[in-house]
Short mmCIF file of C-alpha atoms in Angstrom, two decimals:
data_model
loop_
_atom_site.label_atom_id
_atom_site.label_comp_id
_atom_site.label_asym_id
_atom_site.label_seq_id
_atom_site.Cartn_x
_atom_site.Cartn_y
_atom_site.Cartn_z
CA MET Z 1 -18.76 -0.43 -14.14
CA ASP Z 2 -21.19 3.83 -14.88
CA ALA Z 3 -24.04 1.38 -13.72
CA LEU Z 4 -23.00 -0.63 -10.70
CA SER Z 5 -24.01 1.12 -7.08
CA PRO Z 6 -21.39 2.32 -4.67
CA ALA Z 7 -22.03 -1.15 -3.00
CA ASP Z 8 -22.24 -2.94 -6.19
CA THR Z 9 -19.14 -1.92 -7.24
CA THR Z 10 -17.22 -3.02 -4.31
CA THR Z 11 -18.92 -6.53 -4.04
CA ALA Z 12 -17.93 -7.41 -7.13
CA TYR Z 13 -14.33 -6.58 -6.70
CA LEU Z 14 -14.12 -8.39 -3.09
CA GLY Z 15 -15.83 -10.99 -4.28
CA LEU Z 16 -12.46 -10.95 -7.56
CA THR Z 17 -10.05 -10.44 -4.52
CA SER Z 18 -11.48 -12.63 -2.54
CA TYR Z 19 -9.95 -15.67 -4.62
CA ILE Z 20 -6.61 -13.80 -4.47
CA ALA Z 21 -6.33 -13.87 -0.61
CA GLU Z 22 -8.42 -14.14 2.13
CA LYS Z 23 -8.55 -11.81 5.04
CA ARG Z 24 -8.39 -7.54 4.04
CA GLY Z 25 -7.06 -5.43 6.54
CA LYS Z 26 -7.73 -1.98 8.08
CA GLN Z 27 -5.84 1.39 6.80
CA ASN Z 28 -5.86 3.14 8.99
CA GLN Z 29 -6.85 3.47 13.12
CA GLN Z 30 -10.14 4.72 11.53
CA GLY Z 31 -10.71 0.89 10.29
CA THR Z 32 -10.89 1.79 6.84
CA MET Z 33 -10.94 -1.35 4.84
CA MET Z 34 -10.43 0.09 0.80
CA ILE Z 35 -9.14 3.57 0.48
CA ASN Z 36 -10.40 5.06 -2.29
CA VAL Z 37 -6.90 6.82 -3.89
CA VAL Z 38 -8.21 10.04 -5.03
CA ASN Z 39 -6.48 13.53 -5.16
CA THR Z 40 -7.86 15.35 -2.08
CA GLY Z 41 -4.99 17.75 -1.51
CA GLU Z 42 -4.86 16.78 1.54
CA GLU Z 43 -2.66 13.51 2.58
CA VAL Z 44 -0.17 12.46 -0.09
CA GLU Z 45 -1.21 8.73 -1.00
CA ARG Z 46 -4.08 10.72 -2.03
CA ALA Z 47 -2.74 13.80 -3.31
CA ASN Z 48 -1.48 14.58 -7.47
CA ALA Z 49 2.02 14.90 -6.37
CA GLN Z 50 4.93 12.46 -7.44
CA ILE Z 51 5.95 9.70 -5.07
CA PRO Z 52 9.00 7.67 -5.15
CA PHE Z 53 8.93 4.39 -4.80
CA HIS Z 54 7.88 2.09 -1.50
CA THR Z 55 6.24 -0.59 -0.69
CA ASP Z 56 2.61 -0.52 1.54
CA LEU Z 57 3.44 -0.96 4.84
CA VAL Z 58 1.01 -3.57 6.10
CA CYS Z 59 0.28 -6.60 3.80
CA ASP Z 60 1.15 -9.40 1.37
CA THR Z 61 -0.73 -8.40 -1.41
CA LEU Z 62 -1.50 -4.96 -2.35
CA SER Z 63 -4.60 -4.69 -5.04
CA MET Z 64 -5.82 -2.18 -6.20
CA LEU Z 65 -8.62 -1.38 -8.89
CA THR Z 66 -8.30 1.75 -11.50
CA LEU Z 67 -12.55 3.36 -11.60
CA SER Z 68 -11.48 5.95 -13.55
CA SER Z 69 -7.45 6.59 -14.94
CA GLY Z 70 -8.02 10.67 -15.05
CA PRO Z 71 -6.77 12.99 -17.72
CA VAL Z 72 -2.99 13.00 -17.93
CA GLY Z 73 -0.74 11.16 -16.29
CA GLY Z 74 -0.45 8.86 -12.77
CA SER Z 75 0.59 5.79 -14.39
CA GLY Z 76 1.38 2.72 -11.92
CA ILE Z 77 4.69 1.72 -11.44
CA LEU Z 78 6.37 -1.16 -10.57
CA ALA Z 79 10.05 -2.62 -9.85
CA SER Z 80 11.34 -5.33 -8.96
CA ALA Z 81 12.53 -5.48 -4.71
CA TRP Z 82 14.99 -8.42 -5.84
CA THR Z 83 16.13 -7.03 -8.76
CA VAL Z 84 16.98 -3.40 -6.79
CA TYR Z 85 18.47 -6.58 -4.32
CA ASN Z 86 20.90 -7.66 -6.16
CA GLU Z 87 22.76 -4.43 -7.56
CA LEU Z 88 23.16 -3.17 -4.20
CA ALA Z 89 24.69 -6.24 -3.55
CA GLU Z 90 27.54 -6.25 -5.64
CA SER Z 91 28.49 -2.86 -6.13
CA ARG Z 92 27.48 -1.24 -2.41
CA PRO Z 93 26.86 -3.99 -0.14
CA ASP Z 94 27.89 -1.59 2.61
CA LEU Z 95 24.19 -0.21 2.21
CA VAL Z 96 22.72 -3.46 2.28
CA ARG Z 97 23.89 -3.77 6.03
CA VAL Z 98 22.47 -0.53 6.65
CA LEU Z 99 18.96 -1.06 5.16
CA SER Z 100 19.03 -5.19 7.23
CA GLU Z 101 20.15 -3.23 10.60
CA PRO Z 102 16.54 -2.67 12.73
CA ASP Z 103 17.42 0.81 13.76
CA TRP Z 104 15.27 2.65 10.57
CA PRO Z 105 13.13 5.58 12.59
CA PHE Z 106 8.86 4.82 11.23
CA ASP Z 107 6.88 7.46 12.50
CA THR Z 108 3.45 6.56 13.90
CA HIS Z 109 1.59 10.25 13.33
CA GLY Z 110 0.87 11.03 16.82
CA ARG Z 111 0.25 7.89 18.31
CA ASP Z 112 1.92 5.96 21.42
CA PRO Z 113 4.73 5.03 21.10
CA PRO Z 114 5.46 7.81 18.68
CA TYR Z 115 8.25 6.03 17.14
CA TYR Z 116 9.60 2.71 16.56
CA LYS Z 117 12.55 0.94 14.80
CA ARG Z 118 13.58 -1.51 13.06
CA ALA Z 119 14.88 -2.92 9.20
CA LEU Z 120 14.19 -2.36 5.62
CA LEU Z 121 15.30 -5.50 4.22
CA TYR Z 122 14.79 -9.10 5.73
CA TYR Z 123 15.91 -12.03 4.76
CA GLU Z 124 13.14 -14.90 6.26
CA ASP Z 125 12.78 -18.21 4.79
CA GLY Z 126 15.30 -18.37 1.92
CA LYS Z 127 13.38 -14.75 0.36
CA VAL Z 128 14.99 -11.15 0.43
CA ILE Z 129 11.68 -9.42 1.37
CA THR Z 130 11.94 -5.30 1.84
CA ASN Z 131 8.97 -3.42 3.52
CA TYR Z 132 8.98 0.53 4.07
CA SER Z 133 6.86 3.66 3.49
CA ARG Z 134 9.09 6.41 2.79
CA ARG Z 135 6.26 9.07 3.87
CA ILE Z 136 6.88 7.80 7.52
CA LEU Z 137 10.64 7.07 7.55
CA CYS Z 138 11.12 11.06 5.97
CA GLY Z 139 7.66 12.67 5.81
CA GLN Z 140 6.41 14.46 2.84
CA PRO Z 141 5.40 17.72 2.22
CA SER Z 142 2.36 17.40 0.97
CA ASN Z 143 1.52 15.59 4.10
CA GLY Z 144 3.37 17.65 6.74
CA PRO Z 145 6.94 17.08 8.14
CA ARG Z 146 7.40 14.56 10.62
CA THR Z 147 6.80 14.87 14.11
CA PRO Z 148 8.94 16.46 16.45
CA GLY Z 149 11.50 14.81 18.61
CA ILE Z 150 11.47 12.20 16.91
CA PRO Z 151 15.44 10.77 15.24
CA GLY Z 152 15.71 11.21 11.81
CA LEU Z 153 17.44 9.45 9.17
CA THR Z 154 21.28 8.95 9.87
CA GLU Z 155 23.11 9.33 6.40
CA ALA Z 156 23.91 6.04 5.49
CA GLN Z 157 19.91 5.34 5.92
CA ALA Z 158 19.47 8.35 3.23
CA GLU Z 159 22.20 7.35 1.26
CA ALA Z 160 20.48 3.81 1.17
CA ILE Z 161 16.62 4.57 1.00
CA ASP Z 162 17.67 7.21 -1.87
CA ALA Z 163 19.27 3.94 -3.72
CA LEU Z 164 16.48 2.13 -3.30
CA HIS Z 165 15.08 4.61 -5.36
CA ALA Z 166 17.19 5.28 -7.99
CA ILE Z 167 17.76 2.08 -8.99
CA GLY Z 168 14.10 0.86 -9.03
CA ARG Z 169 14.48 3.84 -11.44
CA ARG Z 170 16.36 1.68 -13.73
CA HIS Z 171 14.38 -1.69 -13.42
CA GLU Z 172 11.35 -0.29 -13.84
CA LEU Z 173 8.26 -1.23 -15.71
CA LYS Z 174 5.70 1.66 -16.00
CA GLN Z 175 2.26 0.30 -17.02
CA SER Z 176 -0.38 2.40 -17.63
CA MET Z 177 -3.78 1.85 -15.46
CA GLU Z 178 -6.74 1.63 -17.27
CA LYS Z 179 -10.61 1.76 -16.32
CA GLY Z 180 -11.54 -1.06 -15.27
CA ASP Z 181 -7.93 -2.17 -14.60
CA LEU Z 182 -7.43 -5.03 -11.52
CA ARG Z 183 -4.37 -5.66 -10.07
CA PHE Z 184 -1.98 -7.46 -7.41
CA ILE Z 185 1.21 -7.78 -6.19
CA ASN Z 186 3.51 -9.17 -3.73
CA ASN Z 187 4.22 -6.60 -1.83
CA LEU Z 188 7.25 -7.52 -0.51
CA ALA Z 189 9.10 -8.59 -3.49
CA ILE Z 190 7.77 -5.64 -6.15
CA MET Z 191 8.46 -2.02 -5.04
CA HIS Z 192 6.01 0.89 -7.32
CA ARG Z 193 5.59 4.77 -7.50
CA ARG Z 194 3.29 6.99 -8.65
CA ASP Z 195 4.22 9.64 -11.75
CA PRO Z 196 2.51 13.07 -10.74
CA TYR Z 197 -1.60 13.19 -12.35
CA GLY Z 198 -4.06 15.92 -13.48
CA ASP Z 199 -7.54 16.01 -13.08
CA THR Z 200 -10.32 18.31 -14.68
CA THR Z 201 -13.93 19.15 -13.31
CA HIS Z 202 -15.37 15.62 -15.10
CA ASP Z 203 -12.74 13.53 -15.10
CA HIS Z 204 -10.91 12.05 -12.19
CA ARG Z 205 -7.93 9.56 -11.14
CA HIS Z 206 -9.53 7.87 -8.93
CA LEU Z 207 -8.60 3.68 -7.44
CA LEU Z 208 -9.32 1.52 -4.90
CA ARG Z 209 -6.94 0.05 -2.47
CA LEU Z 210 -6.88 -3.66 -0.59
CA TRP Z 211 -4.53 -4.47 1.66
CA LEU Z 212 -5.14 -8.41 1.31
CA HIS Z 213 -3.04 -11.86 3.34
CA SER Z 214 -3.15 -14.49 3.06
CA ASP Z 215 -2.67 -17.13 6.20
CA SER Z 216 -1.80 -20.07 3.27
CA GLN Z 217 -0.01 -18.08 0.57
CA CYS Z 218 2.07 -15.54 2.67
CA TRP Z 219 5.71 -16.22 2.02
CA LYS Z 220 6.95 -16.31 5.99
CA LEU Z 221 7.40 -13.38 7.58
CA PRO Z 222 9.71 -11.88 11.03
CA LEU Z 223 8.60 -11.06 13.80
CA ASP Z 224 8.43 -8.11 13.31
CA LEU Z 225 5.97 -7.45 10.32
CA GLN Z 226 3.96 -10.38 11.85
CA LEU Z 227 3.38 -7.96 14.92
CA ALA Z 228 2.02 -6.11 12.84
CA TRP Z 229 0.19 -8.19 10.24
CA GLU Z 230 -1.65 -8.95 13.30
CA ARG Z 231 -3.02 -5.80 14.40
CA VAL Z 232 -4.01 -5.27 10.53
CA PHE Z 233 -5.56 -7.60 9.80
CA ASN Z 234 -7.17 -9.67 13.26
CA ASP Z 235 -7.96 -6.90 15.02
CA ASP Z 236 -11.18 -6.50 17.01
CA GLU Z 237 -11.24 -3.65 18.80
CA ARG Z 238 -11.69 -1.28 16.04
CA LYS Z 239 -14.71 -1.31 13.71
CA GLU Z 240 -14.63 -1.92 9.36
CA GLU Z 241 -15.62 0.79 7.68
CA TRP Z 242 -16.72 1.32 4.46
CA HIS Z 243 -17.10 4.26 1.54
CA LEU Z 244 -16.47 5.13 -1.74
CA VAL Z 245 -15.52 8.76 -3.16
CA GLN Z 246 -18.36 10.30 -6.12
CA TYR Z 247 -17.89 12.98 -7.80
CA SER Z 248 -21.02 15.63 -8.58
CA SER Z 249 -21.10 17.47 -11.65
CA THR Z 250 -19.38 20.40 -10.51
CA GLY Z 251 -16.37 18.21 -9.66
CA GLU Z 252 -17.88 17.76 -5.33
CA GLN Z 253 -16.33 14.61 -3.88
CA HIS Z 254 -19.12 13.36 -1.21
CA VAL Z 255 -18.13 10.55 0.56
CA VAL Z 256 -21.10 7.97 0.47
CA PRO Z 257 -21.18 4.80 3.05
CA VAL Z 258 -21.49 1.58 1.52
CA TRP Z 259 -22.50 -0.78 3.82
CA ASP Z 260 -24.74 0.57 7.14
CA ASP Z 261 -26.23 -1.83 9.31
CA SER Z 262 -28.67 -2.79 7.31
CA ASP Z 263 -26.69 -4.26 4.38
CA PRO Z 264 -25.06 -7.23 4.34
CA ARG Z 265 -21.33 -7.17 4.99
CA PRO Z 266 -18.86 -8.16 2.60
CA PRO Z 267 -18.08 -11.81 1.51
CA PRO Z 268 -16.12 -13.46 3.63
CA GLY Z 269 -14.32 -15.25 1.05
CA PRO Z 270 -14.78 -17.88 -2.60
CA PRO Z 271 -17.35 -19.84 -2.84
CA PRO Z 272 -16.40 -23.02 -3.13
CA VAL Z 273 -15.44 -23.91 -6.17
CA SER Z 274 -16.06 -27.91 -7.65
CA LYS Z 275 -13.44 -29.78 -8.08
CA CYS Z 276 -12.50 -30.51 -11.91
CA ASP Z 277 -11.83 -35.07 -12.20
#
């Protein structure tokens, strides 16, 4: 991987992920297609603090490529949302009802309207779907408070979202994330969290993240999520942005464009595969 250019690294990553899903989503208002998960100290998803259990908001498959794991910490930790649901349904069915109510206030962070409401837990086509961002619901110290004036969580909602994390911790699976590791996570049924980590001048934790969607393989989505998926995966208004963070010998970060107008665009999908008889 060290010998690959930013364009080659990204092309190889996209080529592999295209066998899992044919669509890639825009992950922010700027149209960023591939997030560099690094410690800038500015955004919580890019800072080095611990992140509680959550799912990413808009993808059926979450993909992450480890470019470097860093010297300490930063393990990627998974928990089955179905296992969490089963325990809640047995011990606290009242919290299952709270999670299923369409009255959770999601902060849009400066967009119009300033918030929207929906459930965190759905039952669709025989499957339990869990979808929530704790940062958008609760705020994070390293990413600023919630937008002033929007509703906060009720006591019952705060208890329910804490229960998701607490039960997830009891059933979690911790895996090391070594350089070159590639992860594909069912974002509709698997929650994830991260341990805190440390960087040094010459050793940084650096992941690439893609939001993926497969028209044929994605579970049937409730209407609330269908609308979000449509904006992220079928949006023609925002231009695509592709960039890669690189580090100098002194540890300074530099954002390198992966493609410009003279370069070929990312591959649209996997090449045809011959049928073996």
